[in-house]
Amino acid sequence: MSSNVGLILSLLFVAIVFLFGADLITLQAAYTALENTANDIAFDIMWNSSFTKDDEADLIASLKEDGITYTTIDSCKTDVCAYGETVSFNLSRTIDLFLFSNDMTISVSRSAVLGYYGN
């Protein structure tokens, strides 16, 4: 009888460890995807020689479809960012996990210099 109780308890612990591992894999996959998106955005900003408020609005709309929040940390002083100016931004996303009851928010910050890879 005690071996049955031990088997049930060990299966409970195995299930909890399995769910914790699934949460870690989910977090790592979401963070990697968010980093890749931020790197792509930074490369696009660096490749172009200008970054306008319209470009930013289009970027926010396209990221909102994926559940990603775009926040400008530091931008140029005018409506149109010119060659050589720095644009800093933050991307964040809320992740729903298996084991933890609260949602987790992960974020990535990047900065890009306009025209760095361009002509």
mmCIF file of C-alpha atoms in Angstrom:
data_model
loop_
_atom_site.group_PDB
_atom_site.id
_atom_site.type_symbol
_atom_site.label_atom_id
_atom_site.label_comp_id
_atom_site.label_asym_id
_atom_site.label_seq_id
_atom_site.Cartn_x
_atom_site.Cartn_y
_atom_site.Cartn_z
ATOM 1 C CA MET A 1 0.000 0.000 0.000
ATOM 2 C CA SER A 2 2.815 2.413 0.799
ATOM 3 C CA SER A 3 4.391 1.835 -2.611
ATOM 4 C CA ASN A 4 1.138 2.986 -4.251
ATOM 5 C CA VAL A 5 1.097 6.184 -2.203
ATOM 6 C CA GLY A 6 4.760 6.778 -3.042
ATOM 7 C CA LEU A 7 4.026 6.275 -6.734
ATOM 8 C CA ILE A 8 1.151 8.749 -6.654
ATOM 9 C CA LEU A 9 3.246 11.363 -4.822
ATOM 10 C CA SER A 10 6.186 10.925 -7.163
ATOM 11 C CA LEU A 11 3.928 11.345 -10.205
ATOM 12 C CA LEU A 12 2.597 14.557 -8.666
ATOM 13 C CA PHE A 13 6.137 15.890 -8.266
ATOM 14 C CA VAL A 14 7.029 14.830 -11.807
ATOM 15 C CA ALA A 15 3.974 16.684 -13.160
ATOM 16 C CA ILE A 16 4.937 19.863 -11.288
ATOM 17 C CA VAL A 17 8.526 19.690 -12.570
ATOM 18 C CA PHE A 18 7.248 19.056 -16.102
ATOM 19 C CA LEU A 19 4.991 22.136 -15.949
ATOM 20 C CA PHE A 20 7.850 24.237 -14.579
ATOM 21 C CA GLY A 21 10.077 23.097 -17.448
ATOM 22 C CA ALA A 22 7.322 23.939 -19.935
ATOM 23 C CA ASP A 23 7.078 27.440 -18.413
ATOM 24 C CA LEU A 24 10.828 27.948 -18.778
ATOM 25 C CA ILE A 25 10.754 26.813 -22.404
ATOM 26 C CA THR A 26 7.785 29.102 -23.125
ATOM 27 C CA LEU A 27 9.576 32.083 -21.563
ATOM 28 C CA GLN A 28 12.780 31.407 -23.470
ATOM 29 C CA ALA A 29 10.968 31.023 -26.789
ATOM 30 C CA ALA A 30 8.980 34.222 -26.267
ATOM 31 C CA TYR A 31 12.076 36.178 -25.197
ATOM 32 C CA THR A 32 14.059 34.941 -28.198
ATOM 33 C CA ALA A 33 11.237 35.883 -30.572
ATOM 34 C CA LEU A 34 11.001 39.341 -28.973
ATOM 35 C CA GLU A 35 14.780 39.847 -29.270
ATOM 36 C CA ASN A 36 14.706 38.840 -32.934
ATOM 37 C CA THR A 37 11.869 41.274 -33.618
ATOM 38 C CA ALA A 38 13.749 44.085 -31.832
ATOM 39 C CA ASN A 39 16.918 43.359 -33.804
ATOM 40 C CA ASP A 40 14.978 43.399 -37.087
ATOM 41 C CA ILE A 41 13.372 46.734 -36.200
ATOM 42 C CA ALA A 42 16.723 48.231 -35.156
ATOM 43 C CA PHE A 43 18.326 47.048 -38.402
ATOM 44 C CA ASP A 44 15.497 48.552 -40.476
ATOM 45 C CA ILE A 45 15.828 51.862 -38.623
ATOM 46 C CA MET A 46 19.605 51.861 -39.105
ATOM 47 C CA TRP A 47 19.309 50.978 -42.787
ATOM 48 C CA ASN A 48 16.951 53.875 -43.554
ATOM 49 C CA SER A 49 18.212 57.411 -43.314
ATOM 50 C CA SER A 50 15.014 58.813 -41.759
ATOM 51 C CA PHE A 51 12.400 57.759 -39.223
ATOM 52 C CA THR A 52 9.131 59.707 -39.117
ATOM 53 C CA LYS A 53 6.125 59.625 -36.816
ATOM 54 C CA ASP A 54 4.191 57.895 -39.628
ATOM 55 C CA ASP A 55 6.803 55.135 -39.742
ATOM 56 C CA GLU A 56 6.465 54.767 -35.996
ATOM 57 C CA ALA A 57 2.659 54.593 -36.219
ATOM 58 C CA ASP A 58 2.873 51.877 -38.901
ATOM 59 C CA LEU A 59 5.343 49.964 -36.746
ATOM 60 C CA ILE A 60 3.086 50.191 -33.674
ATOM 61 C CA ALA A 61 0.081 48.973 -35.683
ATOM 62 C CA SER A 62 1.955 45.992 -37.106
ATOM 63 C CA LEU A 63 3.371 44.993 -33.705
ATOM 64 C CA LYS A 64 -0.002 45.321 -31.966
ATOM 65 C CA GLU A 65 -1.329 42.498 -34.160
ATOM 66 C CA ASP A 66 1.290 40.193 -32.610
ATOM 67 C CA GLY A 67 0.551 41.352 -29.056
ATOM 68 C CA ILE A 68 3.773 43.351 -28.745
ATOM 69 C CA THR A 69 3.806 46.802 -27.172
ATOM 70 C CA TYR A 70 6.189 49.384 -28.657
ATOM 71 C CA THR A 71 7.373 52.255 -26.462
ATOM 72 C CA THR A 72 9.777 55.004 -27.509
ATOM 73 C CA ILE A 73 12.426 55.594 -24.852
ATOM 74 C CA ASP A 74 14.417 58.340 -26.510
ATOM 75 C CA SER A 75 13.807 59.820 -29.918
ATOM 76 C CA CYS A 76 14.892 62.828 -31.912
ATOM 77 C CA LYS A 77 13.560 66.273 -31.087
ATOM 78 C CA THR A 78 11.716 66.897 -34.374
ATOM 79 C CA ASP A 79 8.975 64.963 -36.188
ATOM 80 C CA VAL A 80 11.468 63.529 -38.669
ATOM 81 C CA CYS A 81 14.608 61.868 -37.366
ATOM 82 C CA ALA A 82 17.537 62.529 -39.670
ATOM 83 C CA TYR A 83 20.783 60.802 -40.540
ATOM 84 C CA GLY A 84 23.008 60.163 -37.536
ATOM 85 C CA GLU A 85 20.371 60.553 -34.802
ATOM 86 C CA THR A 86 19.650 57.820 -32.282
ATOM 87 C CA VAL A 87 16.257 56.202 -31.744
ATOM 88 C CA SER A 88 15.807 54.093 -28.586
ATOM 89 C CA PHE A 89 12.765 51.885 -28.094
ATOM 90 C CA ASN A 90 11.352 49.195 -25.861
ATOM 91 C CA LEU A 91 9.322 46.140 -26.890
ATOM 92 C CA SER A 92 7.261 44.264 -24.309
ATOM 93 C CA ARG A 93 4.925 41.310 -24.357
ATOM 94 C CA THR A 94 2.761 39.550 -21.771
ATOM 95 C CA ILE A 95 3.154 35.779 -21.528
ATOM 96 C CA ASP A 96 0.555 33.398 -20.085
ATOM 97 C CA LEU A 97 2.256 30.528 -18.233
ATOM 98 C CA PHE A 98 1.133 27.066 -17.087
ATOM 99 C CA LEU A 99 2.353 26.809 -13.511
ATOM 100 C CA PHE A 100 2.479 30.432 -12.391
ATOM 101 C CA SER A 101 -0.899 32.052 -11.846
ATOM 102 C CA ASN A 102 0.229 35.590 -12.737
ATOM 103 C CA ASP A 103 1.038 36.643 -16.278
ATOM 104 C CA MET A 104 4.644 37.650 -16.892
ATOM 105 C CA THR A 105 5.746 40.610 -18.944
ATOM 106 C CA ILE A 106 9.051 40.382 -20.773
ATOM 107 C CA SER A 107 10.703 43.359 -22.438
ATOM 108 C CA VAL A 108 13.665 44.155 -24.649
ATOM 109 C CA SER A 109 15.305 47.560 -25.176
ATOM 110 C CA ARG A 110 17.238 48.539 -28.279
ATOM 111 C CA SER A 111 18.701 51.692 -29.797
ATOM 112 C CA ALA A 112 19.541 52.395 -33.417
ATOM 113 C CA VAL A 113 21.530 55.064 -35.166
ATOM 114 C CA LEU A 114 19.855 56.196 -38.391
ATOM 115 C CA GLY A 115 21.908 55.581 -41.513
ATOM 116 C CA TYR A 116 24.549 53.454 -39.787
ATOM 117 C CA TYR A 117 24.303 50.609 -42.325
ATOM 118 C CA GLY A 118 22.996 52.776 -45.128
ATOM 119 C CA ASN A 119 24.814 54.790 -47.754
#
